[in-house]
Amino acid sequence: MKRELTLLAAAALVLAACGGDDAAIETDNVWARESPAGVTAGAAYFDITANDDDVLIGASVSSDVAGDAQIHEVVPAESMDMGDDMGDDESMDESMEDGEHEMDMGDGEMAMVMQEMTGGLPLPAGETVSLAPGGYHVMLLDLVEPLEIGDEFDLTLDFENADDVTLTVTVAETAPGS
């Protein structure tokens, strides 16, 4: 009887040790901004932490939400090599095809440009990386319909090392907790 209890206790310890690992990827504060009628792009935001060094290499949504999802960052327009004729429609169309989107701040501030992060977003082990307005974000292109407050959709994140993670994104006016 003692031997059976000892074996049972040892087996319980082994099972507890196997199941106690934290998730390889953790996310928090998941949301998307409402998009105005007639706008065909939106953005999703969240905080992400990887237990080991990794790279967020892609994102996807259902085709009933958007045609494409890309990892983007916002950088000053001056840091981009865009040529002198960025203001005309033809150059803007070419820019959009290259994964770049200009943002006119309209208040005398420097113009910002969104660009696709084709190499992925590095996630240093144990550090939280924030995808937030004005910085890194997941760009939703070719929205099927505008994102409205209260809408929810699934966003799947692809990583270089970790398994895919699917988030439920809620459309809101501001980030959760703000």
mmCIF file with all atom_site columns, C-alpha atoms in Angstrom:
data_model
loop_
_atom_site.group_PDB
_atom_site.id
_atom_site.type_symbol
_atom_site.label_atom_id
_atom_site.label_alt_id
_atom_site.label_comp_id
_atom_site.label_asym_id
_atom_site.label_entity_id
_atom_site.label_seq_id
_atom_site.pdbx_PDB_ins_code
_atom_site.Cartn_x
_atom_site.Cartn_y
_atom_site.Cartn_z
_atom_site.occupancy
_atom_site.B_iso_or_equiv
_atom_site.pdbx_formal_charge
_atom_site.auth_seq_id
_atom_site.auth_comp_id
_atom_site.auth_asym_id
_atom_site.auth_atom_id
_atom_site.pdbx_PDB_model_num
ATOM 1   C CA . MET A 1 1   ? 0.000   0.000  0.000   1.00 0.00 ? 1   MET A CA 1
ATOM 2   C CA . LYS A 1 2   ? 2.829   2.430  0.888   1.00 0.00 ? 2   LYS A CA 1
ATOM 3   C CA . ARG A 1 3   ? 4.557   1.601  -2.359  1.00 0.00 ? 3   ARG A CA 1
ATOM 4   C CA . GLU A 1 4   ? 1.416   2.365  -4.384  1.00 0.00 ? 4   GLU A CA 1
ATOM 5   C CA . LEU A 1 5   ? 0.971   5.730  -2.642  1.00 0.00 ? 5   LEU A CA 1
ATOM 6   C CA . THR A 1 6   ? 4.640   6.577  -3.247  1.00 0.00 ? 6   THR A CA 1
ATOM 7   C CA . LEU A 1 7   ? 4.335   5.715  -6.944  1.00 0.00 ? 7   LEU A CA 1
ATOM 8   C CA . LEU A 1 8   ? 1.112   7.684  -7.204  1.00 0.00 ? 8   LEU A CA 1
ATOM 9   C CA . ALA A 1 9   ? 2.728   10.739 -5.545  1.00 0.00 ? 9   ALA A CA 1
ATOM 10  C CA . ALA A 1 10  ? 5.765   10.486 -7.846  1.00 0.00 ? 10  ALA A CA 1
ATOM 11  C CA . ALA A 1 11  ? 3.529   10.282 -10.926 1.00 0.00 ? 11  ALA A CA 1
ATOM 12  C CA . ALA A 1 12  ? 1.570   13.346 -9.762  1.00 0.00 ? 12  ALA A CA 1
ATOM 13  C CA . LEU A 1 13  ? 4.805   15.319 -9.359  1.00 0.00 ? 13  LEU A CA 1
ATOM 14  C CA . VAL A 1 14  ? 5.959   14.361 -12.862 1.00 0.00 ? 14  VAL A CA 1
ATOM 15  C CA . LEU A 1 15  ? 2.616   15.390 -14.378 1.00 0.00 ? 15  LEU A CA 1
ATOM 16  C CA . ALA A 1 16  ? 2.620   18.682 -12.475 1.00 0.00 ? 16  ALA A CA 1
ATOM 17  C CA . ALA A 1 17  ? 6.122   19.473 -13.720 1.00 0.00 ? 17  ALA A CA 1
ATOM 18  C CA . CYS A 1 18  ? 5.132   18.770 -17.324 1.00 0.00 ? 18  CYS A CA 1
ATOM 19  C CA . GLY A 1 19  ? 1.989   20.911 -17.270 1.00 0.00 ? 19  GLY A CA 1
ATOM 20  C CA . GLY A 1 20  ? 3.317   23.926 -15.403 1.00 0.00 ? 20  GLY A CA 1
ATOM 21  C CA . ASP A 1 21  ? 5.131   25.714 -18.238 1.00 0.00 ? 21  ASP A CA 1
ATOM 22  C CA . ASP A 1 22  ? 3.927   29.190 -19.160 1.00 0.00 ? 22  ASP A CA 1
ATOM 23  C CA . ALA A 1 23  ? 2.759   29.852 -22.694 1.00 0.00 ? 23  ALA A CA 1
ATOM 24  C CA . ALA A 1 24  ? 5.564   30.676 -25.136 1.00 0.00 ? 24  ALA A CA 1
ATOM 25  C CA . ILE A 1 25  ? 3.699   33.825 -26.228 1.00 0.00 ? 25  ILE A CA 1
ATOM 26  C CA . GLU A 1 26  ? 1.522   36.032 -24.037 1.00 0.00 ? 26  GLU A CA 1
ATOM 27  C CA . THR A 1 27  ? -0.714  38.876 -25.220 1.00 0.00 ? 27  THR A CA 1
ATOM 28  C CA . ASP A 1 28  ? -2.697  41.571 -23.469 1.00 0.00 ? 28  ASP A CA 1
ATOM 29  C CA . ASN A 1 29  ? -4.723  44.716 -24.259 1.00 0.00 ? 29  ASN A CA 1
ATOM 30  C CA . VAL A 1 30  ? -5.973  43.429 -27.618 1.00 0.00 ? 30  VAL A CA 1
ATOM 31  C CA . TRP A 1 31  ? -8.112  45.893 -29.587 1.00 0.00 ? 31  TRP A CA 1
ATOM 32  C CA . ALA A 1 32  ? -8.745  47.605 -32.932 1.00 0.00 ? 32  ALA A CA 1
ATOM 33  C CA . ARG A 1 33  ? -9.841  51.116 -33.748 1.00 0.00 ? 33  ARG A CA 1
ATOM 34  C CA . GLU A 1 34  ? -13.201 51.875 -35.304 1.00 0.00 ? 34  GLU A CA 1
ATOM 35  C CA . SER A 1 35  ? -12.811 52.668 -39.001 1.00 0.00 ? 35  SER A CA 1
ATOM 36  C CA . PRO A 1 36  ? -14.818 55.411 -40.701 1.00 0.00 ? 36  PRO A CA 1
ATOM 37  C CA . ALA A 1 37  ? -17.270 54.514 -43.466 1.00 0.00 ? 37  ALA A CA 1
ATOM 38  C CA . GLY A 1 38  ? -15.581 54.304 -46.839 1.00 0.00 ? 38  GLY A CA 1
ATOM 39  C CA . VAL A 1 39  ? -12.138 53.568 -45.394 1.00 0.00 ? 39  VAL A CA 1
ATOM 40  C CA . THR A 1 40  ? -10.715 50.225 -46.514 1.00 0.00 ? 40  THR A CA 1
ATOM 41  C CA . ALA A 1 41  ? -7.935  49.884 -43.929 1.00 0.00 ? 41  ALA A CA 1
ATOM 42  C CA . GLY A 1 42  ? -7.855  49.403 -40.181 1.00 0.00 ? 42  GLY A CA 1
ATOM 43  C CA . ALA A 1 43  ? -5.378  48.474 -37.486 1.00 0.00 ? 43  ALA A CA 1
ATOM 44  C CA . ALA A 1 44  ? -5.159  46.040 -34.572 1.00 0.00 ? 44  ALA A CA 1
ATOM 45  C CA . TYR A 1 45  ? -3.079  46.641 -31.458 1.00 0.00 ? 45  TYR A CA 1
ATOM 46  C CA . PHE A 1 46  ? -1.870  44.587 -28.483 1.00 0.00 ? 46  PHE A CA 1
ATOM 47  C CA . ASP A 1 47  ? 0.998   43.980 -26.090 1.00 0.00 ? 47  ASP A CA 1
ATOM 48  C CA . ILE A 1 48  ? 3.035   40.840 -26.726 1.00 0.00 ? 48  ILE A CA 1
ATOM 49  C CA . THR A 1 49  ? 5.681   39.015 -24.699 1.00 0.00 ? 49  THR A CA 1
ATOM 50  C CA . ALA A 1 50  ? 7.687   35.986 -25.823 1.00 0.00 ? 50  ALA A CA 1
ATOM 51  C CA . ASN A 1 51  ? 9.353   33.734 -23.237 1.00 0.00 ? 51  ASN A CA 1
ATOM 52  C CA . ASP A 1 52  ? 12.200  33.038 -25.682 1.00 0.00 ? 52  ASP A CA 1
ATOM 53  C CA . ASP A 1 53  ? 13.656  35.225 -28.454 1.00 0.00 ? 53  ASP A CA 1
ATOM 54  C CA . ASP A 1 54  ? 11.270  35.069 -31.392 1.00 0.00 ? 54  ASP A CA 1
ATOM 55  C CA . VAL A 1 55  ? 10.029  37.062 -34.388 1.00 0.00 ? 55  VAL A CA 1
ATOM 56  C CA . LEU A 1 56  ? 6.423   37.903 -35.242 1.00 0.00 ? 56  LEU A CA 1
ATOM 57  C CA . ILE A 1 57  ? 6.568   37.132 -38.957 1.00 0.00 ? 57  ILE A CA 1
ATOM 58  C CA . GLY A 1 58  ? 2.979   37.418 -40.078 1.00 0.00 ? 58  GLY A CA 1
ATOM 59  C CA . ALA A 1 59  ? -0.681  37.875 -39.284 1.00 0.00 ? 59  ALA A CA 1
ATOM 60  C CA . SER A 1 60  ? -3.925  36.816 -40.886 1.00 0.00 ? 60  SER A CA 1
ATOM 61  C CA . VAL A 1 61  ? -7.657  37.376 -40.550 1.00 0.00 ? 61  VAL A CA 1
ATOM 62  C CA . SER A 1 62  ? -10.667 35.716 -42.095 1.00 0.00 ? 62  SER A CA 1
ATOM 63  C CA . SER A 1 63  ? -11.471 36.854 -45.623 1.00 0.00 ? 63  SER A CA 1
ATOM 64  C CA . ASP A 1 64  ? -14.863 38.048 -44.338 1.00 0.00 ? 64  ASP A CA 1
ATOM 65  C CA . VAL A 1 65  ? -12.987 40.713 -42.305 1.00 0.00 ? 65  VAL A CA 1
ATOM 66  C CA . ALA A 1 66  ? -10.160 41.915 -44.586 1.00 0.00 ? 66  ALA A CA 1
ATOM 67  C CA . GLY A 1 67  ? -8.247  40.911 -47.675 1.00 0.00 ? 67  GLY A CA 1
ATOM 68  C CA . ASP A 1 68  ? -4.857  41.025 -45.951 1.00 0.00 ? 68  ASP A CA 1
ATOM 69  C CA . ALA A 1 69  ? -3.159  41.635 -42.604 1.00 0.00 ? 69  ALA A CA 1
ATOM 70  C CA . GLN A 1 70  ? 0.418   42.904 -42.394 1.00 0.00 ? 70  GLN A CA 1
ATOM 71  C CA . ILE A 1 71  ? 2.800   43.857 -39.603 1.00 0.00 ? 71  ILE A CA 1
ATOM 72  C CA . HIS A 1 72  ? 3.605   47.570 -39.940 1.00 0.00 ? 72  HIS A CA 1
ATOM 73  C CA . GLU A 1 73  ? 5.539   50.266 -38.135 1.00 0.00 ? 73  GLU A CA 1
ATOM 74  C CA . VAL A 1 74  ? 5.186   54.035 -38.279 1.00 0.00 ? 74  VAL A CA 1
ATOM 75  C CA . VAL A 1 75  ? 8.394   55.963 -39.006 1.00 0.00 ? 75  VAL A CA 1
ATOM 76  C CA . PRO A 1 76  ? 9.169   59.606 -39.841 1.00 0.00 ? 76  PRO A CA 1
ATOM 77  C CA . ALA A 1 77  ? 8.797   60.252 -43.577 1.00 0.00 ? 77  ALA A CA 1
ATOM 78  C CA . GLU A 1 78  ? 12.292  61.784 -43.589 1.00 0.00 ? 78  GLU A CA 1
ATOM 79  C CA . SER A 1 79  ? 13.787  58.399 -42.722 1.00 0.00 ? 79  SER A CA 1
ATOM 80  C CA . MET A 1 80  ? 12.324  56.852 -45.862 1.00 0.00 ? 80  MET A CA 1
ATOM 81  C CA . ASP A 1 81  ? 13.857  57.179 -49.324 1.00 0.00 ? 81  ASP A CA 1
ATOM 82  C CA . MET A 1 82  ? 10.706  58.171 -51.187 1.00 0.00 ? 82  MET A CA 1
ATOM 83  C CA . GLY A 1 83  ? 11.936  60.674 -53.743 1.00 0.00 ? 83  GLY A CA 1
ATOM 84  C CA . ASP A 1 84  ? 10.774  64.244 -54.225 1.00 0.00 ? 84  ASP A CA 1
ATOM 85  C CA . ASP A 1 85  ? 7.354   63.623 -55.781 1.00 0.00 ? 85  ASP A CA 1
ATOM 86  C CA . MET A 1 86  ? 5.544   61.802 -52.949 1.00 0.00 ? 86  MET A CA 1
ATOM 87  C CA . GLY A 1 87  ? 2.574   64.149 -53.253 1.00 0.00 ? 87  GLY A CA 1
ATOM 88  C CA . ASP A 1 88  ? 1.267   63.078 -56.647 1.00 0.00 ? 88  ASP A CA 1
ATOM 89  C CA . ASP A 1 89  ? -1.255  60.273 -57.029 1.00 0.00 ? 89  ASP A CA 1
ATOM 90  C CA . GLU A 1 90  ? 1.021   58.085 -59.142 1.00 0.00 ? 90  GLU A CA 1
ATOM 91  C CA . SER A 1 91  ? 3.829   58.064 -56.574 1.00 0.00 ? 91  SER A CA 1
ATOM 92  C CA . MET A 1 92  ? 1.314   57.463 -53.778 1.00 0.00 ? 92  MET A CA 1
ATOM 93  C CA . ASP A 1 93  ? -0.089  54.467 -55.661 1.00 0.00 ? 93  ASP A CA 1
ATOM 94  C CA . GLU A 1 94  ? 3.443   53.120 -56.092 1.00 0.00 ? 94  GLU A CA 1
ATOM 95  C CA . SER A 1 95  ? 4.103   53.722 -52.392 1.00 0.00 ? 95  SER A CA 1
ATOM 96  C CA . MET A 1 96  ? 0.957   51.800 -51.422 1.00 0.00 ? 96  MET A CA 1
ATOM 97  C CA . GLU A 1 97  ? 2.073   48.888 -53.584 1.00 0.00 ? 97  GLU A CA 1
ATOM 98  C CA . ASP A 1 98  ? 5.411   48.851 -51.768 1.00 0.00 ? 98  ASP A CA 1
ATOM 99  C CA . GLY A 1 99  ? 3.699   48.501 -48.380 1.00 0.00 ? 99  GLY A CA 1
ATOM 100 C CA . GLU A 1 100 ? 4.123   52.160 -47.390 1.00 0.00 ? 100 GLU A CA 1
ATOM 101 C CA . HIS A 1 101 ? 1.292   54.536 -46.445 1.00 0.00 ? 101 HIS A CA 1
ATOM 102 C CA . GLU A 1 102 ? 1.802   58.267 -45.758 1.00 0.00 ? 102 GLU A CA 1
ATOM 103 C CA . MET A 1 103 ? 0.127   59.915 -42.783 1.00 0.00 ? 103 MET A CA 1
ATOM 104 C CA . ASP A 1 104 ? -0.253  63.712 -42.953 1.00 0.00 ? 104 ASP A CA 1
ATOM 105 C CA . MET A 1 105 ? -0.260  64.965 -39.362 1.00 0.00 ? 105 MET A CA 1
ATOM 106 C CA . GLY A 1 106 ? -2.015  68.204 -40.471 1.00 0.00 ? 106 GLY A CA 1
ATOM 107 C CA . ASP A 1 107 ? -0.721  70.238 -37.512 1.00 0.00 ? 107 ASP A CA 1
ATOM 108 C CA . GLY A 1 108 ? 2.766   71.205 -38.591 1.00 0.00 ? 108 GLY A CA 1
ATOM 109 C CA . GLU A 1 109 ? 4.291   68.012 -37.240 1.00 0.00 ? 109 GLU A CA 1
ATOM 110 C CA . MET A 1 110 ? 6.552   65.840 -39.342 1.00 0.00 ? 110 MET A CA 1
ATOM 111 C CA . ALA A 1 111 ? 4.732   63.528 -41.735 1.00 0.00 ? 111 ALA A CA 1
ATOM 112 C CA . MET A 1 112 ? 4.806   59.879 -40.753 1.00 0.00 ? 112 MET A CA 1
ATOM 113 C CA . VAL A 1 113 ? 4.862   56.826 -42.987 1.00 0.00 ? 113 VAL A CA 1
ATOM 114 C CA . MET A 1 114 ? 3.546   53.354 -42.301 1.00 0.00 ? 114 MET A CA 1
ATOM 115 C CA . GLN A 1 115 ? 5.718   50.619 -43.733 1.00 0.00 ? 115 GLN A CA 1
ATOM 116 C CA . GLU A 1 116 ? 5.373   46.867 -43.779 1.00 0.00 ? 116 GLU A CA 1
ATOM 117 C CA . MET A 1 117 ? 7.949   45.061 -41.649 1.00 0.00 ? 117 MET A CA 1
ATOM 118 C CA . THR A 1 118 ? 8.889   42.441 -44.211 1.00 0.00 ? 118 THR A CA 1
ATOM 119 C CA . GLY A 1 119 ? 11.524  40.901 -41.917 1.00 0.00 ? 119 GLY A CA 1
ATOM 120 C CA . GLY A 1 120 ? 9.089   40.594 -39.037 1.00 0.00 ? 120 GLY A CA 1
ATOM 121 C CA . LEU A 1 121 ? 8.933   42.191 -35.597 1.00 0.00 ? 121 LEU A CA 1
ATOM 122 C CA . PRO A 1 122 ? 11.680  40.999 -33.223 1.00 0.00 ? 122 PRO A CA 1
ATOM 123 C CA . LEU A 1 123 ? 10.424  39.854 -29.810 1.00 0.00 ? 123 LEU A CA 1
ATOM 124 C CA . PRO A 1 124 ? 13.305  39.771 -27.285 1.00 0.00 ? 124 PRO A CA 1
ATOM 125 C CA . ALA A 1 125 ? 12.848  37.116 -24.585 1.00 0.00 ? 125 ALA A CA 1
ATOM 126 C CA . GLY A 1 126 ? 10.889  38.374 -21.585 1.00 0.00 ? 126 GLY A CA 1
ATOM 127 C CA . GLU A 1 127 ? 10.345  41.892 -22.953 1.00 0.00 ? 127 GLU A CA 1
ATOM 128 C CA . THR A 1 128 ? 6.880   43.219 -23.715 1.00 0.00 ? 128 THR A CA 1
ATOM 129 C CA . VAL A 1 129 ? 6.557   44.801 -27.153 1.00 0.00 ? 129 VAL A CA 1
ATOM 130 C CA . SER A 1 130 ? 3.584   47.129 -27.589 1.00 0.00 ? 130 SER A CA 1
ATOM 131 C CA . LEU A 1 131 ? 1.732   47.369 -30.858 1.00 0.00 ? 131 LEU A CA 1
ATOM 132 C CA . ALA A 1 132 ? -0.013  50.722 -30.448 1.00 0.00 ? 132 ALA A CA 1
ATOM 133 C CA . PRO A 1 133 ? -1.230  53.726 -32.454 1.00 0.00 ? 133 PRO A CA 1
ATOM 134 C CA . GLY A 1 134 ? 1.729   55.634 -33.899 1.00 0.00 ? 134 GLY A CA 1
ATOM 135 C CA . GLY A 1 135 ? 4.077   52.648 -33.697 1.00 0.00 ? 135 GLY A CA 1
ATOM 136 C CA . TYR A 1 136 ? 3.989   48.951 -34.491 1.00 0.00 ? 136 TYR A CA 1
ATOM 137 C CA . HIS A 1 137 ? 0.563   47.569 -35.457 1.00 0.00 ? 137 HIS A CA 1
ATOM 138 C CA . VAL A 1 138 ? -1.175  44.945 -37.558 1.00 0.00 ? 138 VAL A CA 1
ATOM 139 C CA . MET A 1 139 ? -2.557  46.720 -40.630 1.00 0.00 ? 139 MET A CA 1
ATOM 140 C CA . LEU A 1 140 ? -5.834  45.327 -41.951 1.00 0.00 ? 140 LEU A CA 1
ATOM 141 C CA . LEU A 1 141 ? -6.085  45.999 -45.680 1.00 0.00 ? 141 LEU A CA 1
ATOM 142 C CA . ASP A 1 142 ? -9.108  45.764 -47.968 1.00 0.00 ? 142 ASP A CA 1
ATOM 143 C CA . LEU A 1 143 ? -11.663 45.692 -45.146 1.00 0.00 ? 143 LEU A CA 1
ATOM 144 C CA . VAL A 1 144 ? -14.871 44.015 -46.269 1.00 0.00 ? 144 VAL A CA 1
ATOM 145 C CA . GLU A 1 145 ? -16.862 46.524 -44.191 1.00 0.00 ? 145 GLU A CA 1
ATOM 146 C CA . PRO A 1 146 ? -15.933 49.225 -41.672 1.00 0.00 ? 146 PRO A CA 1
ATOM 147 C CA . LEU A 1 147 ? -14.880 48.113 -38.187 1.00 0.00 ? 147 LEU A CA 1
ATOM 148 C CA . GLU A 1 148 ? -17.559 49.258 -35.722 1.00 0.00 ? 148 GLU A CA 1
ATOM 149 C CA . ILE A 1 149 ? -17.407 49.629 -31.930 1.00 0.00 ? 149 ILE A CA 1
ATOM 150 C CA . GLY A 1 150 ? -18.189 46.271 -30.321 1.00 0.00 ? 150 GLY A CA 1
ATOM 151 C CA . ASP A 1 151 ? -17.290 44.168 -33.380 1.00 0.00 ? 151 ASP A CA 1
ATOM 152 C CA . GLU A 1 152 ? -15.046 41.178 -32.713 1.00 0.00 ? 152 GLU A CA 1
ATOM 153 C CA . PHE A 1 153 ? -12.851 39.163 -35.064 1.00 0.00 ? 153 PHE A CA 1
ATOM 154 C CA . ASP A 1 154 ? -10.065 36.608 -34.827 1.00 0.00 ? 154 ASP A CA 1
ATOM 155 C CA . LEU A 1 155 ? -6.486  37.581 -35.663 1.00 0.00 ? 155 LEU A CA 1
ATOM 156 C CA . THR A 1 156 ? -3.910  34.808 -36.067 1.00 0.00 ? 156 THR A CA 1
ATOM 157 C CA . LEU A 1 157 ? -0.258  35.631 -35.395 1.00 0.00 ? 157 LEU A CA 1
ATOM 158 C CA . ASP A 1 158 ? 2.550   33.633 -37.006 1.00 0.00 ? 158 ASP A CA 1
ATOM 159 C CA . PHE A 1 159 ? 5.984   33.314 -35.387 1.00 0.00 ? 159 PHE A CA 1
ATOM 160 C CA . GLU A 1 160 ? 9.416   32.170 -36.459 1.00 0.00 ? 160 GLU A CA 1
ATOM 161 C CA . ASN A 1 161 ? 9.672   29.701 -33.540 1.00 0.00 ? 161 ASN A CA 1
ATOM 162 C CA . ALA A 1 162 ? 6.483   29.567 -31.458 1.00 0.00 ? 162 ALA A CA 1
ATOM 163 C CA . ASP A 1 163 ? 3.189   28.032 -32.537 1.00 0.00 ? 163 ASP A CA 1
ATOM 164 C CA . ASP A 1 164 ? 0.555   30.303 -34.107 1.00 0.00 ? 164 ASP A CA 1
ATOM 165 C CA . VAL A 1 165 ? -1.561  32.277 -31.634 1.00 0.00 ? 165 VAL A CA 1
ATOM 166 C CA . THR A 1 166 ? -5.137  33.360 -32.361 1.00 0.00 ? 166 THR A CA 1
ATOM 167 C CA . LEU A 1 167 ? -6.438  36.472 -30.620 1.00 0.00 ? 167 LEU A CA 1
ATOM 168 C CA . THR A 1 168 ? -9.989  37.762 -30.359 1.00 0.00 ? 168 THR A CA 1
ATOM 169 C CA . VAL A 1 169 ? -9.847  41.442 -31.268 1.00 0.00 ? 169 VAL A CA 1
ATOM 170 C CA . THR A 1 170 ? -12.560 43.811 -30.021 1.00 0.00 ? 170 THR A CA 1
ATOM 171 C CA . VAL A 1 171 ? -13.164 47.097 -31.834 1.00 0.00 ? 171 VAL A CA 1
ATOM 172 C CA . ALA A 1 172 ? -13.110 49.970 -29.325 1.00 0.00 ? 172 ALA A CA 1
ATOM 173 C CA . GLU A 1 173 ? -12.606 53.742 -29.111 1.00 0.00 ? 173 GLU A CA 1
ATOM 174 C CA . THR A 1 174 ? -9.460  53.355 -26.996 1.00 0.00 ? 174 THR A CA 1
ATOM 175 C CA . ALA A 1 175 ? -7.141  50.661 -25.695 1.00 0.00 ? 175 ALA A CA 1
ATOM 176 C CA . PRO A 1 176 ? -8.451  48.491 -22.844 1.00 0.00 ? 176 PRO A CA 1
ATOM 177 C CA . GLY A 1 177 ? -7.799  50.077 -19.470 1.00 0.00 ? 177 GLY A CA 1
ATOM 178 C CA . SER A 1 178 ? -7.166  53.591 -20.789 1.00 0.00 ? 178 SER A CA 1
#
